[in-house]
mmCIF file of C-alpha atoms in Angstrom:
data_model
loop_
_atom_site.group_PDB
_atom_site.id
_atom_site.type_symbol
_atom_site.label_atom_id
_atom_site.label_comp_id
_atom_site.label_asym_id
_atom_site.label_seq_id
_atom_site.Cartn_x
_atom_site.Cartn_y
_atom_site.Cartn_z
ATOM 1 C CA MET A 1 12.304 -14.306 -7.886
ATOM 2 C CA THR A 2 14.099 -13.154 -4.739
ATOM 3 C CA ALA A 3 13.148 -12.713 -1.122
ATOM 4 C CA LEU A 4 12.594 -9.277 0.341
ATOM 5 C CA ARG A 5 15.841 -7.394 0.856
ATOM 6 C CA PRO A 6 16.504 -4.354 3.010
ATOM 7 C CA ALA A 7 15.474 -1.103 1.353
ATOM 8 C CA PRO A 8 16.241 1.057 -0.485
ATOM 9 C CA TYR A 9 15.119 -1.096 -3.377
ATOM 10 C CA PRO A 10 17.135 -0.797 -6.595
ATOM 11 C CA ASN A 11 15.798 0.992 -9.633
ATOM 12 C CA ARG A 12 13.079 -0.879 -11.566
ATOM 13 C CA THR A 13 11.851 -2.909 -8.606
ATOM 14 C CA LEU A 14 8.338 -4.365 -8.558
ATOM 15 C CA CYS A 15 7.311 -5.416 -5.056
ATOM 16 C CA GLN A 16 4.632 -8.099 -5.237
ATOM 17 C CA GLY A 17 2.360 -8.486 -2.221
ATOM 18 C CA ASP A 18 0.800 -6.301 0.439
ATOM 19 C CA ASN A 19 2.337 -2.874 -0.110
ATOM 20 C CA LEU A 20 2.274 -2.060 3.610
ATOM 21 C CA ILE A 21 5.074 -4.584 4.190
ATOM 22 C CA PHE A 22 7.254 -3.008 1.513
ATOM 23 C CA LEU A 23 6.420 0.572 2.481
ATOM 24 C CA ARG A 24 7.545 -0.100 6.033
ATOM 25 C CA ALA A 25 10.892 -1.279 4.685
ATOM 26 C CA LEU A 26 11.562 2.032 2.900
ATOM 27 C CA PRO A 27 13.947 4.405 4.649
ATOM 28 C CA ASP A 28 12.831 7.861 5.701
ATOM 29 C CA ALA A 29 12.855 10.643 3.063
ATOM 30 C CA CYS A 30 14.035 8.480 0.158
ATOM 31 C CA VAL A 31 11.403 9.119 -2.549
ATOM 32 C CA HIS A 32 11.096 12.232 -4.715
ATOM 33 C CA LEU A 33 7.612 11.675 -6.127
ATOM 34 C CA ILE A 34 4.633 9.424 -5.342
ATOM 35 C CA ALA A 35 2.126 9.118 -8.188
ATOM 36 C CA THR A 36 -0.553 6.562 -7.545
ATOM 37 C CA ASP A 37 -4.043 5.384 -8.368
ATOM 38 C CA PRO A 38 -5.346 3.397 -5.353
ATOM 39 C CA PRO A 39 -8.710 1.639 -5.096
ATOM 40 C CA PHE A 40 -11.588 4.141 -4.930
ATOM 41 C CA ASN A 41 -13.987 2.305 -2.542
ATOM 42 C CA LYS A 42 -16.469 1.622 -5.354
ATOM 43 C CA ASN A 43 -17.935 -1.326 -3.399
ATOM 44 C CA ARG A 44 -17.530 -3.764 -6.291
ATOM 45 C CA ASP A 45 -15.019 -6.031 -7.943
ATOM 46 C CA PHE A 46 -13.104 -5.043 -11.088
ATOM 47 C CA TYR A 47 -12.131 -7.531 -13.787
ATOM 48 C CA ALA A 48 -10.648 -7.377 -17.259
ATOM 49 C CA ARG A 49 -12.749 -8.822 -20.050
ATOM 50 C CA ASP A 50 -10.829 -12.105 -19.882
ATOM 51 C CA ARG A 51 -11.097 -11.952 -16.039
ATOM 52 C CA ASP A 52 -7.339 -12.563 -15.810
ATOM 53 C CA ALA A 53 -6.673 -9.187 -14.180
ATOM 54 C CA GLY A 54 -8.624 -7.397 -11.474
ATOM 55 C CA PHE A 55 -9.051 -6.502 -7.838
ATOM 56 C CA ARG A 56 -11.653 -6.293 -5.090
ATOM 57 C CA ASP A 57 -12.778 -2.794 -4.112
ATOM 58 C CA LYS A 58 -14.926 -3.628 -1.087
ATOM 59 C CA TRP A 59 -13.866 -2.917 2.480
ATOM 60 C CA SER A 60 -14.753 -4.116 5.972
ATOM 61 C CA TRP A 61 -13.179 -3.859 9.426
ATOM 62 C CA GLU A 62 -13.166 -7.629 9.827
ATOM 63 C CA THR A 63 -11.431 -8.698 6.589
ATOM 64 C CA ASP A 64 -9.218 -5.816 5.482
ATOM 65 C CA LEU A 65 -7.573 -4.364 8.583
ATOM 66 C CA LEU A 66 -4.998 -5.497 11.088
ATOM 67 C CA PRO A 67 -6.093 -4.623 14.659
ATOM 68 C CA GLU A 68 -2.887 -2.673 15.174
ATOM 69 C CA SER A 69 -3.700 -0.357 12.253
ATOM 70 C CA SER A 70 -6.768 1.168 13.854
ATOM 71 C CA ALA A 71 -5.098 1.177 17.270
ATOM 72 C CA ARG A 72 -2.084 3.051 15.910
ATOM 73 C CA LEU A 73 -4.170 5.669 14.146
ATOM 74 C CA ARG A 74 -6.424 6.159 17.152
ATOM 75 C CA ARG A 75 -3.448 6.543 19.481
ATOM 76 C CA GLN A 76 -0.928 8.462 17.341
ATOM 77 C CA GLN A 77 -2.989 10.285 14.693
ATOM 78 C CA PRO A 78 -6.080 11.807 16.325
ATOM 79 C CA ALA A 79 -6.786 14.110 13.364
ATOM 80 C CA ILE A 80 -6.789 11.174 10.926
ATOM 81 C CA TRP A 81 -8.863 9.092 13.307
ATOM 82 C CA ALA A 82 -11.414 11.901 13.572
ATOM 83 C CA VAL A 83 -11.841 11.818 9.776
ATOM 84 C CA ILE A 84 -12.360 8.047 9.875
ATOM 85 C CA GLU A 85 -14.938 8.310 12.641
ATOM 86 C CA ALA A 86 -16.750 11.080 10.786
ATOM 87 C CA ALA A 87 -16.874 8.923 7.655
ATOM 88 C CA ARG A 88 -18.338 6.013 9.611
ATOM 89 C CA LEU A 89 -21.095 8.255 10.981
ATOM 90 C CA SER A 90 -21.851 10.245 7.835
ATOM 91 C CA HIS A 91 -21.292 7.598 5.160
ATOM 92 C CA SER A 92 -20.838 3.963 6.234
ATOM 93 C CA ASP A 93 -18.724 1.475 8.154
ATOM 94 C CA SER A 94 -17.257 0.434 4.808
ATOM 95 C CA MET A 95 -15.991 3.970 4.156
ATOM 96 C CA GLY A 96 -14.422 4.082 7.617
ATOM 97 C CA ALA A 97 -12.673 0.743 6.993
ATOM 98 C CA TYR A 98 -11.398 1.937 3.631
ATOM 99 C CA LEU A 99 -10.023 5.163 5.101
ATOM 100 C CA CYS A 100 -8.330 3.271 7.913
ATOM 101 C CA TRP A 101 -6.775 0.864 5.384
ATOM 102 C CA LEU A 102 -5.599 3.764 3.229
ATOM 103 C CA GLY A 103 -4.592 5.998 6.153
ATOM 104 C CA ILE A 104 -2.089 3.543 7.615
ATOM 105 C CA ARG A 105 -0.405 3.387 4.201
ATOM 106 C CA LEU A 106 -0.440 7.172 3.780
ATOM 107 C CA LEU A 107 1.518 7.437 7.033
ATOM 108 C CA GLU A 108 4.293 5.325 5.498
ATOM 109 C CA LEU A 109 4.174 7.248 2.235
ATOM 110 C CA HIS A 110 4.520 10.552 4.065
ATOM 111 C CA ARG A 111 7.487 9.204 6.034
ATOM 112 C CA ALA A 112 9.240 7.923 2.885
ATOM 113 C CA LEU A 113 8.727 11.153 0.937
ATOM 114 C CA ARG A 114 11.590 13.651 0.811
ATOM 115 C CA ALA A 115 11.091 17.171 2.161
ATOM 116 C CA ASP A 116 11.138 18.484 -1.427
ATOM 117 C CA GLY A 117 8.841 15.710 -2.656
ATOM 118 C CA SER A 118 5.216 15.565 -3.750
ATOM 119 C CA LEU A 119 2.286 13.165 -3.717
ATOM 120 C CA TYR A 120 -0.319 12.858 -6.485
ATOM 121 C CA LEU A 121 -3.207 10.663 -5.385
ATOM 122 C CA HIS A 122 -5.791 9.778 -8.018
ATOM 123 C CA ILE A 123 -9.353 9.312 -6.727
ATOM 124 C CA ASP A 124 -12.945 9.716 -7.873
ATOM 125 C CA GLY A 125 -16.068 11.113 -6.243
ATOM 126 C CA ALA A 126 -16.871 8.035 -4.189
ATOM 127 C CA ALA A 127 -14.335 8.863 -1.478
ATOM 128 C CA GLN A 128 -12.566 12.019 -2.652
ATOM 129 C CA ALA A 129 -13.917 14.367 0.043
ATOM 130 C CA TYR A 130 -12.882 12.033 2.861
ATOM 131 C CA VAL A 131 -9.470 11.250 1.333
ATOM 132 C CA LYS A 132 -8.737 14.951 1.030
ATOM 133 C CA LEU A 133 -9.442 15.389 4.721
ATOM 134 C CA LEU A 134 -7.048 12.519 5.459
ATOM 135 C CA LEU A 135 -4.335 14.230 3.428
ATOM 136 C CA ASP A 136 -5.059 17.617 5.039
ATOM 137 C CA ALA A 137 -4.595 16.004 8.452
ATOM 138 C CA LEU A 138 -1.360 14.311 7.422
ATOM 139 C CA PHE A 139 0.373 16.799 5.090
ATOM 140 C CA GLY A 140 -1.272 19.998 6.349
ATOM 141 C CA ALA A 141 -4.045 21.761 4.434
ATOM 142 C CA GLU A 142 -1.545 24.471 3.464
ATOM 143 C CA ASN A 143 0.406 21.880 1.462
ATOM 144 C CA CYS A 144 -2.508 20.995 -0.804
ATOM 145 C CA ARG A 145 -1.275 22.508 -4.055
ATOM 146 C CA ASN A 146 -4.098 21.452 -6.404
ATOM 147 C CA GLN A 147 -7.222 19.426 -6.787
ATOM 148 C CA ILE A 148 -6.632 18.549 -10.435
ATOM 149 C CA VAL A 149 -9.676 17.618 -12.477
ATOM 150 C CA TRP A 150 -9.000 14.956 -15.091
ATOM 151 C CA HIS A 151 -11.843 15.373 -17.561
ATOM 152 C CA TYR A 152 -12.548 12.660 -20.115
ATOM 153 C CA LYS A 153 -15.265 11.809 -22.635
ATOM 154 C CA THR A 154 -16.542 8.263 -22.400
ATOM 155 C CA GLY A 155 -19.819 6.486 -23.052
ATOM 156 C CA GLY A 156 -22.570 6.097 -20.511
ATOM 157 C CA VAL A 157 -25.025 8.803 -19.484
ATOM 158 C CA SER A 158 -27.775 9.152 -16.916
ATOM 159 C CA LYS A 159 -31.218 10.715 -17.054
ATOM 160 C CA ARG A 160 -31.160 11.358 -13.303
ATOM 161 C CA TRP A 161 -27.967 13.452 -12.925
ATOM 162 C CA PHE A 162 -25.232 15.113 -14.991
ATOM 163 C CA SER A 163 -22.886 12.621 -16.588
ATOM 164 C CA ARG A 164 -19.957 11.851 -14.285
ATOM 165 C CA LYS A 165 -16.918 12.321 -16.496
ATOM 166 C CA HIS A 166 -14.027 13.341 -14.310
ATOM 167 C CA ASP A 167 -11.667 12.112 -11.603
ATOM 168 C CA ILE A 168 -9.727 14.155 -9.066
ATOM 169 C CA ILE A 169 -5.960 14.017 -8.588
ATOM 170 C CA LEU A 170 -4.965 15.439 -5.198
ATOM 171 C CA PHE A 171 -1.554 17.104 -5.376
ATOM 172 C CA TYR A 172 0.221 17.640 -2.034
ATOM 173 C CA SER A 173 3.782 18.655 -1.267
ATOM 174 C CA LYS A 174 5.583 17.674 1.907
ATOM 175 C CA SER A 175 6.849 21.216 2.458
ATOM 176 C CA ASP A 176 6.925 24.593 0.724
ATOM 177 C CA ARG A 177 10.208 23.785 -1.085
ATOM 178 C CA TYR A 178 8.937 21.157 -3.434
ATOM 179 C CA THR A 179 10.036 20.406 -7.013
ATOM 180 C CA PHE A 180 7.713 21.880 -9.622
ATOM 181 C CA HIS A 181 8.225 22.600 -13.306
ATOM 182 C CA PRO A 182 5.399 24.688 -14.768
ATOM 183 C CA GLN A 183 3.804 23.022 -17.779
ATOM 184 C CA GLN A 184 2.231 24.662 -20.790
ATOM 185 C CA GLU A 185 -0.771 23.899 -22.937
ATOM 186 C CA LYS A 186 -2.096 25.324 -26.167
ATOM 187 C CA SER A 187 -5.025 27.684 -25.942
ATOM 188 C CA TYR A 188 -7.258 28.429 -28.933
ATOM 189 C CA LEU A 189 -7.403 32.067 -30.018
ATOM 190 C CA LYS A 190 -9.264 33.336 -33.044
ATOM 191 C CA HIS A 191 -7.307 35.657 -35.312
ATOM 192 C CA LYS A 192 -10.035 38.285 -35.139
ATOM 193 C CA TYR A 193 -9.106 39.167 -31.529
ATOM 194 C CA GLY A 194 -5.777 40.512 -32.773
ATOM 195 C CA PHE A 195 -3.533 39.553 -29.839
ATOM 196 C CA ALA A 196 -0.358 41.619 -30.042
ATOM 197 C CA ASN A 197 3.106 40.648 -28.857
ATOM 198 C CA VAL A 198 2.085 37.028 -28.358
ATOM 199 C CA GLU A 199 4.122 34.225 -29.833
ATOM 200 C CA ILE A 200 1.619 32.255 -31.889
ATOM 201 C CA GLU A 201 1.472 29.424 -34.367
ATOM 202 C CA GLN A 202 -1.225 28.941 -36.922
ATOM 203 C CA ASP A 203 -3.075 25.847 -38.029
ATOM 204 C CA ALA A 204 -6.031 25.321 -40.326
ATOM 205 C CA ARG A 205 -8.542 26.492 -37.705
ATOM 206 C CA GLY A 206 -6.977 29.676 -36.413
ATOM 207 C CA TYR A 207 -4.292 30.622 -33.933
ATOM 208 C CA PHE A 208 -2.922 29.112 -30.764
ATOM 209 C CA ARG A 209 -0.655 30.323 -28.036
ATOM 210 C CA CYS A 210 1.063 28.532 -25.163
ATOM 211 C CA VAL A 211 -0.326 29.331 -21.734
ATOM 212 C CA ALA A 212 0.377 28.079 -18.244
ATOM 213 C CA MET A 213 -1.361 24.771 -17.668
ATOM 214 C CA ARG A 214 -4.545 24.938 -15.636
ATOM 215 C CA ASP A 215 -5.912 22.464 -13.107
ATOM 216 C CA VAL A 216 -8.472 20.956 -15.511
ATOM 217 C CA TRP A 217 -6.843 18.413 -17.811
ATOM 218 C CA ASP A 218 -8.589 17.131 -20.930
ATOM 219 C CA ILE A 219 -6.810 13.852 -21.673
ATOM 220 C CA PRO A 220 -8.760 11.087 -23.423
ATOM 221 C CA ALA A 221 -9.480 7.975 -21.400
ATOM 222 C CA LEU A 222 -8.167 4.697 -22.746
ATOM 223 C CA ARG A 223 -10.344 2.562 -24.958
ATOM 224 C CA GLY A 224 -9.899 -1.178 -25.246
ATOM 225 C CA ASN A 225 -8.922 -1.080 -28.918
ATOM 226 C CA GLN A 226 -6.017 1.333 -28.445
ATOM 227 C CA PRO A 227 -2.459 -0.036 -28.733
ATOM 228 C CA GLU A 228 -1.643 1.263 -25.247
ATOM 229 C CA ALA A 229 -4.504 -0.682 -23.613
ATOM 230 C CA ALA A 230 -3.110 -3.668 -21.705
ATOM 231 C CA GLY A 231 -6.391 -5.222 -20.533
ATOM 232 C CA TYR A 232 -6.268 -4.018 -16.932
ATOM 233 C CA PRO A 233 -9.710 -2.786 -15.803
ATOM 234 C CA THR A 234 -8.703 0.615 -14.364
ATOM 235 C CA GLN A 235 -5.687 1.390 -16.539
ATOM 236 C CA LYS A 236 -4.973 5.117 -16.953
ATOM 237 C CA PRO A 237 -3.375 6.769 -20.014
ATOM 238 C CA LEU A 238 0.380 7.288 -20.104
ATOM 239 C CA ALA A 239 -0.149 10.937 -21.074
ATOM 240 C CA LEU A 240 -1.770 11.591 -17.702
ATOM 241 C CA TYR A 241 1.083 10.238 -15.592
ATOM 242 C CA GLU A 242 3.803 11.603 -17.864
ATOM 243 C CA ARG A 243 2.395 15.076 -17.207
ATOM 244 C CA ILE A 244 2.606 14.509 -13.449
ATOM 245 C CA ILE A 245 6.147 13.135 -13.608
ATOM 246 C CA ARG A 246 7.398 15.983 -15.830
ATOM 247 C CA ALA A 247 5.908 18.567 -13.503
ATOM 248 C CA SER A 248 7.119 17.247 -10.148
ATOM 249 C CA SER A 249 10.382 15.386 -10.651
ATOM 250 C CA ASN A 250 13.754 15.609 -12.372
ATOM 251 C CA PRO A 251 15.612 13.035 -14.496
ATOM 252 C CA GLY A 252 17.117 10.420 -12.190
ATOM 253 C CA ASP A 253 14.626 11.038 -9.359
ATOM 254 C CA ILE A 254 12.879 8.111 -7.660
ATOM 255 C CA VAL A 255 9.187 7.765 -8.477
ATOM 256 C CA LEU A 256 7.067 5.436 -6.332
ATOM 257 C CA ASP A 257 3.685 3.897 -7.169
ATOM 258 C CA PRO A 258 2.427 1.696 -4.304
ATOM 259 C CA PHE A 259 -0.710 0.702 -6.270
ATOM 260 C CA CYS A 260 0.806 0.150 -9.701
ATOM 261 C CA GLY A 261 -1.916 -2.033 -11.289
ATOM 262 C CA SER A 262 -1.033 -2.242 -14.976
ATOM 263 C CA GLY A 263 2.221 -0.312 -14.441
ATOM 264 C CA THR A 264 1.381 3.028 -16.060
ATOM 265 C CA THR A 265 3.464 5.081 -13.578
ATOM 266 C CA ALA A 266 6.491 2.810 -14.020
ATOM 267 C CA VAL A 267 6.285 2.942 -17.830
ATOM 268 C CA ALA A 268 5.898 6.732 -17.784
ATOM 269 C CA ALA A 269 8.866 7.078 -15.374
ATOM 270 C CA GLU A 270 11.026 4.836 -17.567
ATOM 271 C CA ARG A 271 10.159 6.821 -20.673
ATOM 272 C CA LEU A 272 11.132 10.048 -18.927
ATOM 273 C CA GLY A 273 14.434 8.851 -17.458
ATOM 274 C CA ARG A 274 13.348 8.534 -13.831
ATOM 275 C CA ARG A 275 14.091 5.700 -11.453
ATOM 276 C CA TRP A 276 11.023 3.866 -10.183
ATOM 277 C CA ILE A 277 9.678 1.495 -7.544
ATOM 278 C CA ALA A 278 6.284 -0.143 -8.039
ATOM 279 C CA MET A 279 4.145 -2.206 -5.655
ATOM 280 C CA GLU A 280 1.165 -4.399 -6.461
ATOM 281 C CA ARG A 281 -0.696 -7.277 -4.848
ATOM 282 C CA TRP A 282 -2.016 -8.778 -8.110
ATOM 283 C CA GLY A 283 0.219 -11.642 -9.193
ATOM 284 C CA GLY A 284 0.145 -10.836 -12.905
ATOM 285 C CA ALA A 285 1.528 -7.302 -12.543
ATOM 286 C CA CYS A 286 5.147 -8.191 -13.358
ATOM 287 C CA ALA A 287 4.277 -9.994 -16.597
ATOM 288 C CA MET A 288 1.924 -7.187 -17.680
ATOM 289 C CA LEU A 289 4.556 -4.550 -16.895
ATOM 290 C CA GLY A 290 7.106 -6.471 -18.950
ATOM 291 C CA ARG A 291 4.748 -6.621 -21.917
ATOM 292 C CA ARG A 292 4.062 -2.896 -21.672
ATOM 293 C CA MET A 293 7.752 -1.997 -21.508
ATOM 294 C CA SER A 294 8.406 -4.120 -24.588
ATOM 295 C CA ALA A 295 5.481 -2.545 -26.451
ATOM 296 C CA GLU A 296 6.963 0.903 -25.744
ATOM 297 C CA GLY A 297 10.376 -0.199 -27.009
ATOM 298 C CA LEU A 298 11.933 0.149 -23.554
ATOM 299 C CA ASP A 299 14.789 -2.115 -22.560
ATOM 300 C CA ALA A 300 13.725 -2.313 -18.915
ATOM 301 C CA GLU A 301 13.065 -5.436 -16.892
ATOM 302 C CA ALA A 302 11.509 -5.257 -13.435
ATOM 303 C CA ARG A 303 13.355 -6.769 -10.482
ATOM 304 C CA LEU A 304 10.721 -8.740 -8.641
ATOM 305 C CA GLN A 305 10.627 -8.564 -4.829
ATOM 306 C CA THR A 306 8.272 -10.756 -2.844
ATOM 307 C CA GLU A 307 7.186 -10.894 0.769
ATOM 308 C CA ALA A 308 9.547 -12.837 3.002
#
């Protein structure tokens, strides 16, 4: 375990502690892609079944914010501060505190992102509308490329509303010259429609063709009995973050996840030949990431950085 060194951090670095400290140490325009899954402001605590892994997702002005954070946003970022104030009035003080906590970190992420870089921020309906306004204020609404819907089928239904079975991934670029590799998916086509001049492949059910990927992604959520499941309460599937990394980076690029949790972004980046930097407050993240790399057959060991 080593003390914090001047950035840029070397490849395969896991920064353990408050990510704001490490983000401020990053140089300007050094990261190609940010792919992250921050807390959602669910107003509850998350734990694994064995209660060894988890985090608190509750926010208040008194316990979660440095006084200088709100002062800086109020003074230097009036558009962001207006979103925070609107959230306090229309939703709650807790939502305002959460947005202030997240907003001060988004400022550092925007600064560290290259001009040809992109941000993918994973969020659900609890705060998605407010977070999008934060990103519009910071990146410019014209640089919102997609609101990707990750649709999944899990248990749990309600008799009082439609079942809530999707998250949103907000995709922003820093400029109009961002890296993007169009992805393809297979679309089901019955033979009876007789599509001509289309490259097709047949399976037992009919015909398929490759089409440009849409902004609704059907990727199964992880279940606890799957080999990939590491026991972290909000772990996302590798397939989801591999799709993001393939689309918006090149081999050798630097991928940053400032809320790495179980390490899905880092594992996906390693599998795809990207360099990566991960940040996480939870003390067990490095050990979990090591186990996941080993399970994937990857010869990659995280360099642990801690707060000075």
